[in-house]
Structure formats: C-alpha cells, structure tokens
Amino acid sequence: MTSNTRNTAVSRQSGNTAVLVLEDGRVFTGTTFGAVGQTLGEAVFSTGMSGYQETLTDPSYHGQIVVATAPQIGNTGWNTEDGESRDDKIWVAGYAVRDPSPRASNWRATSTLDEELDRQGIVGIAGIDTRAVVRHLRTRGSMKAGIFSGDALAPVDELVARVLDQPSMLGADLAGQVSTQSSYVVEPEGGHRFTVAAVDLGIKTNTPRNFARRGIRSHVLPSSATFDQIADLKPDGVFLSNGPGDPATADHIVAVTREVLSAGIPLFGICFGNQILGRALGRSTYKMVFGHRGINIPVIDHITGRVAITAQNHGFALEGEAGEKFDTPFGSAEVSHTCANDGVVEGIRLADGRAFSVQYHPEAAAGPHDAEYLFDQFVDLMAGEK
C-alpha cells in the first residue's frame, strides 16, 4: 500500500492497480478486488470481525464504500444462505479490504468473495492499509470517496474532482431506492398469532424470519405505502425497518407514522425506523462524524439498567440525552437507550409503551443476540391489545 498526496499521478504500469480516493485528496493505492472500473460513495468503516456477507447485502449500506477493519476478509467465501437482501443483492457501492483470502474454505461456499463481487459488478480494492484509512475517517469523519481501476484511472486531481462531484449523504433520500416495489407476504412458522405491516425502508431478510418464528405473518410494504394501505390489512402492529440515507428527507413515512400513532396501533422500529419514530414524535436528527457500524457496540437500556452488545449500522442519529422525557401530541415520551461509548440516542418510546424503537439491529445478522428479546416485547405489546 502507498498513500499519495493530491498532486501525485496514479501509475498505470500495473494492470491490477486500484486506488481509493477521498474527497480531501488522500489516496490509497492497492490492487483490484472484484469488478474493475469506477464506483463512488461515502467512505465508512465497519468494525465487525465476521459477517462480511451480511454486511455487503445489507440495504442500509446503499451508496457507501465500506472499509473493513478486520485485516483478512473472504475466508469463508460466498454462499446462498447468509445474504440479507432479496436475491442476495450486494448493496454497498464499493468494498475496501487489506488482505483478501485467495480461496474459500467453507462447506457452504459456492464461490469466492472476489468472484461474487465481480459477478455483481461491485468495484473494490485490496492491499491497502485499512488501519490508516480508518484512523483518517475517525479524525476527519465519513466523506465522499471513490475507487478507481482499469480504464477509470486518471491523474489524481481528476479523480478527486469526480469524487467531489457526487451527491452528499447529507440530504440523500435513498429508502425508496432499496425498498420493495410491490408488497409481499412472509408466512408464520406454525400457527398464525398476529399480523404485522412491515414498512420496507431497506429491510433485512432476517427480520421477517424473526417474526415468522413467533407466529407473525408479515406483510412487507413499499416505503411509499400510505396509512390507508396499512389500515386495510387490519394489522396487529406496524414495523418500521432499517434503511439508508438521511432521515430528514423521509417526510412521507414520518407522516404515515403519525397516523399510525393517532390510530393507536402498536409500533416497533429499528435503525432508520428509530429515526422515523423520533421525527414523528417531534425530535430532530443529525449526521454523525463517522457513525456506528459493527457488531460489538454497547447500549444502555435506561428502563432496566441493563447493557446489551448490539449490531449497528447508522450514520445519523436522533437529538436527545439519556433518560430525557418530553411531551408529544401522542403523550409523554422518553429517550430509553443510549450508547455506552458516546451517549448517542439508541432508543425512544412512548411512556405508555405502545410505540418503541431502537437504533440498533435486534435481528442480529450478523451480530450478537442480546437484543432479540425486543421481538418478544413487540409480541407482548400486540397481545395486550387483543
């Protein structure tokens, strides 16, 4: 790996040269990984030591170039079971790693990671000092970036100009780009107990599976769904999923959420859904410096005092402080969870319990299962309304 300044030309002497270019002119030179060409996105880092397939197929990463902090990636290859998007679509804009495994070593593997990235047209880079990239992003914040290889290589000033010309993640309305375009149903395992209207803002496949294991039929709806379409299902509860982009742009689903609250339908949200519920309750959001992305992030539940190790992927957060109580048109509400590392709001709830949300991923794909009880909490909430 070499790190270049803005005025250094990129060599084309090697046919497998690739560069990661950041908006401030920092350049990291490595080798091609996956597809060859150009990709643009917001550079972010994920601290997960495992679960790269789940990360790459998480729709919440849409529009982002993910830098893996784990040094070796790809050991277990790619399989047809661990994807978290429909049809195992890779949603990241690009992937940057230090040491890709040259072979897949797992009985479920159907291909190598490099082969799958290439098959899906995902431009990546390998052989760079990802520690240096992460330290830079932690200091300067997540920023516009690009990965360039093959015919896309050019003088650094030109590459930086391409990077700067892309839209910012601040103000990006992306949920509609990853949402299902038509509704579908995931049936319960065993007997049917409840029906949930799940608004797909970038839903991961393990979420309906968690509902199904609890006897819940999930009607997964597009992000454009109206309250009337939700009400027509006569759901026992409404679920707001994870998803990408700036929650400040999601005015439609915020308005729908307010209608759900006015109707008294039990509501549960995660990740992007947490920000949507917060906005519906009158809170504002902001862009974090580098966000929370990983599977070992501690969260304090201020109702019980317990700490859970959680899976997270977010670059925006709700304004608020631990234990803060505030009034809303739907009754008193409170900040129920915060991050033990930095105090960022990680959960919000109405005081009467009929609506709650968390900033993290209780479906844990990949990640710890500390927060899986939240699905049971939602079941109990719906049971109490029967």
Coordinates of C-alpha atoms in Angstrom, one line a residue:
M1 CA 0.0 0.0 0.0
T2 CA 1.1 3.5 -0.7
S3 CA -0.6 6.7 0.4
N4 CA -0.3 9.6 -2.0
T5 CA -0.9 13.3 -1.9
R6 CA -3.4 15.1 -4.1
N7 CA -0.8 16.1 -6.7
T8 CA 0.6 12.7 -7.3
A9 CA -0.3 11.0 -10.6
V10 CA -1.7 7.4 -10.5
S11 CA 0.6 4.9 -12.3
R12 CA -1.0 2.6 -14.8
Q13 CA 2.1 0.4 -15.1
S14 CA 0.4 -2.5 -13.3
G15 CA -2.7 -3.8 -14.9
N16 CA -4.3 -4.6 -11.5
T17 CA -3.7 -1.2 -9.8
A18 CA -6.6 0.3 -7.9
V19 CA -6.9 3.5 -5.9
L20 CA -9.2 4.6 -3.1
V21 CA -9.5 8.4 -3.4
L22 CA -11.0 10.5 -0.6
E23 CA -12.6 13.9 -1.0
D24 CA -9.8 15.7 0.9
G25 CA -7.2 14.4 -1.6
R26 CA -5.9 11.4 0.4
V27 CA -5.1 8.5 -1.9
F28 CA -4.6 4.8 -1.0
T29 CA -3.1 2.6 -3.7
G30 CA -3.7 -1.1 -3.8
T31 CA -4.9 -3.8 -6.2
T32 CA -8.2 -4.6 -7.9
F33 CA -10.7 -6.7 -5.9
G34 CA -14.0 -7.7 -7.5
A35 CA -15.0 -5.7 -10.6
V36 CA -12.7 -3.3 -12.4
G37 CA -13.9 0.3 -13.1
Q38 CA -15.2 3.2 -11.1
T39 CA -17.5 3.5 -8.1
L40 CA -18.5 6.5 -6.0
G41 CA -19.9 6.6 -2.5
E42 CA -19.5 7.7 1.1
A43 CA -16.4 6.1 2.7
V44 CA -17.4 4.4 6.0
F45 CA -15.8 1.7 8.1
S46 CA -17.3 -1.4 9.8
T47 CA -15.6 -3.0 12.8
G48 CA -17.2 -6.4 12.5
M49 CA -14.7 -9.3 12.7
S50 CA -17.1 -11.6 10.9
G51 CA -20.3 -11.4 8.8
Y52 CA -19.0 -9.7 5.7
Q53 CA -21.7 -11.3 3.5
E54 CA -24.4 -9.9 5.7
T55 CA -22.7 -6.5 5.7
L56 CA -22.4 -6.4 1.9
T57 CA -26.0 -7.4 1.3
D58 CA -27.5 -5.0 4.0
P59 CA -29.5 -2.4 2.1
S60 CA -28.6 0.2 4.8
Y61 CA -25.2 0.4 3.2
H62 CA -26.6 1.6 -0.2
G63 CA -24.4 4.4 -1.5
Q64 CA -21.5 3.7 0.8
I65 CA -17.9 2.4 0.2
V66 CA -17.3 0.1 3.2
V67 CA -13.8 -0.2 4.6
A68 CA -13.4 -3.5 6.6
T69 CA -11.3 -3.1 9.8
A70 CA -10.8 -6.8 10.1
P71 CA -7.5 -7.5 8.3
Q72 CA -8.4 -10.7 6.5
I73 CA -11.7 -10.9 4.6
G74 CA -13.2 -13.7 2.4
N75 CA -12.0 -16.8 4.3
T76 CA -15.5 -18.4 4.1
G77 CA -16.2 -17.3 0.5
W78 CA -19.8 -16.6 -0.6
N79 CA -22.9 -18.8 -0.1
T80 CA -26.6 -18.8 -1.0
E81 CA -27.8 -18.7 2.6
D82 CA -26.3 -15.7 4.5
G83 CA -27.4 -12.8 2.3
E84 CA -29.6 -10.2 4.0
S85 CA -31.3 -8.8 0.8
R86 CA -33.7 -10.4 -1.6
D87 CA -31.9 -12.3 -4.3
D88 CA -28.6 -11.8 -2.3
K89 CA -28.1 -8.4 -4.0
I90 CA -24.9 -6.6 -2.8
W91 CA -25.9 -3.1 -1.8
V92 CA -22.6 -1.5 -0.9
A93 CA -21.2 0.9 -3.5
G94 CA -17.7 -0.5 -3.0
Y95 CA -15.5 -2.6 -0.7
A96 CA -12.0 -1.9 0.6
V97 CA -10.0 -4.6 2.4
R98 CA -6.4 -5.2 3.5
D99 CA -5.9 -9.0 2.9
P100 CA -8.5 -10.8 0.8
S101 CA -8.4 -14.6 1.2
P102 CA -7.3 -16.2 -2.1
R103 CA -9.5 -19.2 -1.6
A104 CA -12.9 -20.0 0.1
S105 CA -12.7 -22.5 2.9
N106 CA -16.2 -23.4 3.9
W107 CA -18.5 -26.3 3.0
R108 CA -21.4 -23.9 2.2
A109 CA -19.3 -21.7 -0.2
T110 CA -20.5 -21.6 -3.8
S111 CA -17.8 -19.1 -4.9
T112 CA -15.1 -16.8 -3.6
L113 CA -15.9 -13.3 -2.4
D114 CA -13.8 -11.8 -5.2
E115 CA -15.8 -13.8 -7.8
E116 CA -19.2 -12.7 -6.3
L117 CA -18.1 -9.0 -6.2
D118 CA -17.1 -9.3 -9.8
R119 CA -20.3 -11.1 -10.8
Q120 CA -22.4 -8.3 -9.3
G121 CA -20.3 -5.5 -10.7
I122 CA -19.0 -4.2 -7.3
V123 CA -15.7 -2.4 -7.6
G124 CA -13.3 -3.0 -4.8
I125 CA -9.8 -2.5 -3.7
A126 CA -7.4 -4.7 -1.7
G127 CA -3.9 -4.5 -0.2
I128 CA -4.3 -1.0 1.4
D129 CA -3.6 -0.1 5.0
T130 CA -7.1 -0.1 6.3
R131 CA -5.9 0.9 9.7
A132 CA -4.7 4.2 8.2
V133 CA -7.9 4.7 6.3
V134 CA -10.0 4.1 9.5
R135 CA -7.8 6.5 11.6
H136 CA -8.3 9.1 8.9
L137 CA -12.1 8.7 8.8
R138 CA -12.3 8.7 12.6
T139 CA -10.4 12.0 12.6
R140 CA -11.9 13.7 9.6
G141 CA -15.3 12.0 9.5
S142 CA -17.0 9.8 6.9
M143 CA -16.6 11.5 3.5
K144 CA -17.1 11.3 -0.2
A145 CA -14.8 8.8 -1.9
G146 CA -14.3 6.7 -5.0
I147 CA -12.5 3.5 -6.0
F148 CA -10.9 3.6 -9.5
S149 CA -9.2 0.9 -11.5
G150 CA -8.6 -0.1 -15.1
D151 CA -9.7 2.4 -17.7
A152 CA -11.2 4.6 -14.9
L153 CA -7.7 5.5 -13.6
A154 CA -6.6 9.1 -14.3
P155 CA -4.5 11.9 -12.7
V156 CA -5.3 12.3 -9.1
D157 CA -6.8 15.8 -9.5
E158 CA -9.3 14.5 -12.0
L159 CA -10.2 11.6 -9.7
V160 CA -10.7 14.0 -6.7
A161 CA -12.9 16.1 -8.9
R162 CA -15.1 13.1 -9.8
V163 CA -15.3 12.3 -6.1
L164 CA -16.4 15.8 -5.1
D165 CA -19.0 15.9 -7.9
Q166 CA -21.1 13.2 -6.4
P167 CA -24.1 14.0 -4.1
S168 CA -23.6 14.2 -0.4
M169 CA -25.1 11.6 2.0
L170 CA -26.5 14.6 4.0
G171 CA -29.9 15.2 2.3
A172 CA -29.8 11.8 0.4
D173 CA -33.3 10.3 0.0
L174 CA -32.4 6.6 -0.5
A175 CA -35.0 4.4 1.2
G176 CA -37.2 4.3 -1.9
Q177 CA -34.2 3.0 -4.0
V178 CA -33.8 -0.1 -1.8
S179 CA -37.4 -0.7 -0.9
T180 CA -39.6 -3.4 -2.5
Q181 CA -41.6 -2.1 -5.3
S182 CA -44.6 -4.3 -4.5
S183 CA -45.8 -5.8 -1.3
Y184 CA -45.2 -9.5 -0.4
V185 CA -46.1 -11.8 2.5
V186 CA -43.8 -13.8 4.7
E187 CA -45.9 -16.5 6.4
P188 CA -45.5 -17.6 10.0
E189 CA -43.9 -20.8 11.1
G190 CA -46.6 -22.9 12.8
G191 CA -49.8 -21.3 13.8
H192 CA -50.7 -17.7 13.0
R193 CA -50.9 -15.4 16.0
F194 CA -50.5 -11.8 14.7
T195 CA -50.3 -9.8 11.5
V196 CA -47.7 -7.1 11.1
A197 CA -47.5 -4.4 8.4
A198 CA -43.7 -4.1 7.9
V199 CA -42.7 -0.9 6.0
D200 CA -39.6 -1.8 3.9
L201 CA -37.2 1.1 4.2
G202 CA -34.3 -1.3 3.5
I203 CA -35.5 -4.4 5.4
K204 CA -33.1 -7.3 6.0
T205 CA -34.4 -10.8 5.4
N206 CA -33.7 -12.0 8.9
T207 CA -36.3 -9.6 10.3
P208 CA -39.4 -11.3 8.8
R209 CA -37.8 -14.6 9.8
N210 CA -37.7 -13.5 13.4
F211 CA -41.4 -12.5 13.1
A212 CA -42.2 -15.8 11.4
R213 CA -40.7 -17.8 14.3
R214 CA -43.1 -16.0 16.6
G215 CA -46.2 -16.9 14.6
I216 CA -46.4 -13.5 12.9
R217 CA -47.5 -13.0 9.3
S218 CA -45.5 -10.1 7.8
H219 CA -47.0 -8.0 5.0
V220 CA -43.9 -6.3 3.7
L221 CA -44.9 -3.0 2.1
P222 CA -43.0 -0.4 -0.1
S223 CA -41.7 2.7 1.5
S224 CA -44.4 4.6 -0.4
A225 CA -47.2 2.8 1.4
T226 CA -50.0 5.0 2.7
F227 CA -51.8 4.7 6.0
D228 CA -54.9 3.6 4.3
Q229 CA -53.0 0.7 2.7
I230 CA -51.7 -0.2 6.1
A231 CA -55.1 0.0 7.7
D232 CA -56.7 -2.1 5.1
L233 CA -54.6 -5.0 6.3
K234 CA -56.1 -4.6 9.8
P235 CA -52.6 -5.3 11.3
D236 CA -52.0 -6.0 15.0
G237 CA -48.8 -3.9 14.7
V238 CA -46.7 -1.8 12.4
F239 CA -42.9 -2.3 12.0
L240 CA -40.5 0.3 10.6
S241 CA -37.4 -1.2 9.2
N242 CA -33.8 -0.2 8.9
G243 CA -32.6 1.6 5.7
P244 CA -30.2 4.0 4.1
G245 CA -30.0 7.8 3.7
D246 CA -30.8 10.9 5.6
P247 CA -33.9 10.5 7.8
A248 CA -34.6 14.3 7.4
T249 CA -35.7 13.5 3.8
A250 CA -38.3 10.9 4.8
D251 CA -41.3 13.2 5.3
H252 CA -43.8 10.7 3.8
I253 CA -43.2 7.8 6.2
V254 CA -43.0 10.3 9.1
A255 CA -46.5 11.5 8.3
V256 CA -47.7 7.9 7.9
T257 CA -46.1 7.0 11.3
R258 CA -48.0 9.9 12.9
E259 CA -51.3 8.4 11.5
V260 CA -50.3 5.0 12.9
L261 CA -49.7 6.6 16.3
S262 CA -53.0 8.5 16.2
A263 CA -54.8 5.2 15.4
G264 CA -53.3 3.6 18.5
I265 CA -51.7 0.7 16.5
P266 CA -48.7 -0.8 18.3
L267 CA -45.5 0.2 16.6
F268 CA -41.9 -1.1 16.6
G269 CA -39.0 0.5 14.7
I270 CA -35.3 -0.3 14.3
C271 CA -32.4 1.7 12.9
F272 CA -33.8 4.1 10.3
G273 CA -37.2 3.3 11.8
N274 CA -36.0 4.6 15.1
Q275 CA -35.2 7.9 13.5
I276 CA -38.6 7.9 11.8
L277 CA -40.4 7.4 15.1
G278 CA -38.3 10.1 16.7
R279 CA -39.2 12.6 14.0
A280 CA -42.8 11.6 14.3
L281 CA -42.6 12.5 18.0
G282 CA -41.0 15.8 17.2
R283 CA -37.3 15.1 17.5
S284 CA -34.7 16.3 15.0
T285 CA -31.8 14.3 13.5
Y286 CA -28.2 15.0 12.8
K287 CA -25.3 13.5 10.8
M288 CA -22.7 11.8 13.0
V289 CA -19.0 12.3 12.4
F290 CA -18.3 8.7 11.5
G291 CA -21.3 6.8 12.8
H292 CA -21.7 3.3 14.4
R293 CA -21.0 0.3 12.2
G294 CA -20.1 -3.0 13.7
I295 CA -21.4 -5.9 15.8
N296 CA -20.0 -5.1 19.3
I297 CA -21.5 -1.8 20.3
P298 CA -22.7 -1.5 23.9
V299 CA -26.1 0.1 24.6
I300 CA -27.6 1.0 27.9
D301 CA -31.3 0.4 28.5
H302 CA -32.3 3.2 30.9
I303 CA -35.5 1.5 31.8
T304 CA -33.8 -1.7 33.2
G305 CA -30.2 -0.5 33.6
R306 CA -29.0 -3.5 31.5
V307 CA -26.4 -3.3 28.8
A308 CA -26.7 -5.1 25.5
I309 CA -23.9 -5.7 22.9
T310 CA -25.5 -4.8 19.6
A311 CA -25.1 -4.8 15.9
Q312 CA -25.3 -1.3 14.3
N313 CA -25.1 0.5 11.0
H314 CA -26.0 4.1 11.1
G315 CA -24.5 7.5 10.3
F316 CA -27.4 9.6 11.5
A317 CA -28.9 9.8 15.0
L318 CA -31.7 11.5 17.0
E319 CA -31.1 14.5 19.2
G320 CA -31.5 13.8 22.9
E321 CA -29.9 12.7 26.1
A322 CA -30.1 9.6 28.4
G323 CA -33.4 9.4 30.2
E324 CA -34.8 12.6 28.7
K325 CA -38.6 12.9 28.9
F326 CA -40.6 15.1 26.6
D327 CA -44.2 15.8 25.6
T328 CA -45.6 14.8 22.2
P329 CA -49.0 15.0 20.5
F330 CA -49.3 11.3 21.4
G331 CA -48.5 11.5 25.0
S332 CA -45.3 11.6 27.1
A333 CA -42.2 10.1 25.6
E334 CA -38.6 9.3 26.7
V335 CA -35.1 8.5 25.5
S336 CA -34.9 4.9 26.5
H337 CA -31.5 3.8 25.3
T338 CA -28.1 5.4 24.7
C339 CA -24.7 4.2 23.5
A340 CA -22.3 3.4 26.4
N341 CA -19.4 4.6 24.2
D342 CA -20.5 8.1 23.3
G343 CA -24.0 8.8 24.7
V344 CA -25.7 8.8 21.3
V345 CA -29.5 8.1 21.4
E346 CA -30.1 4.4 20.7
G347 CA -33.8 4.1 21.6
I348 CA -37.0 6.0 22.1
R349 CA -40.5 5.1 23.4
L350 CA -43.9 6.5 24.3
A351 CA -44.3 6.3 28.1
D352 CA -47.4 4.1 27.7
G353 CA -45.3 1.6 25.7
R354 CA -47.5 1.3 22.6
A355 CA -44.7 2.6 20.4
F356 CA -41.0 2.0 20.8
S357 CA -37.9 1.8 18.7
V358 CA -34.1 1.2 18.8
Q359 CA -31.2 2.4 16.7
Y360 CA -29.6 -1.0 16.5
H361 CA -30.4 -4.3 14.9
P362 CA -32.1 -6.9 17.1
E363 CA -32.3 -9.3 14.2
A364 CA -28.5 -9.6 14.5
A365 CA -27.5 -10.7 11.1
A366 CA -24.6 -10.7 11.6
G367 CA -24.1 -10.0 15.3
P368 CA -24.9 -10.9 18.9
H369 CA -28.4 -11.9 20.0
D370 CA -28.6 -9.8 23.2
A371 CA -31.4 -7.6 21.7
E372 CA -33.6 -10.4 20.2
Y373 CA -36.0 -10.1 23.2
L374 CA -37.3 -6.9 21.6
F375 CA -39.3 -9.0 19.1
D376 CA -40.9 -10.7 22.1
Q377 CA -41.6 -7.3 23.6
F378 CA -43.4 -6.4 20.4
V379 CA -45.4 -9.6 20.6
D380 CA -46.4 -8.9 24.1
L381 CA -47.4 -5.4 23.1
M382 CA -49.7 -6.7 20.4
A383 CA -51.0 -9.4 22.7
G384 CA -52.0 -6.8 25.2
E385 CA -54.1 -5.0 22.6
K386 CA -56.2 -8.1 21.8

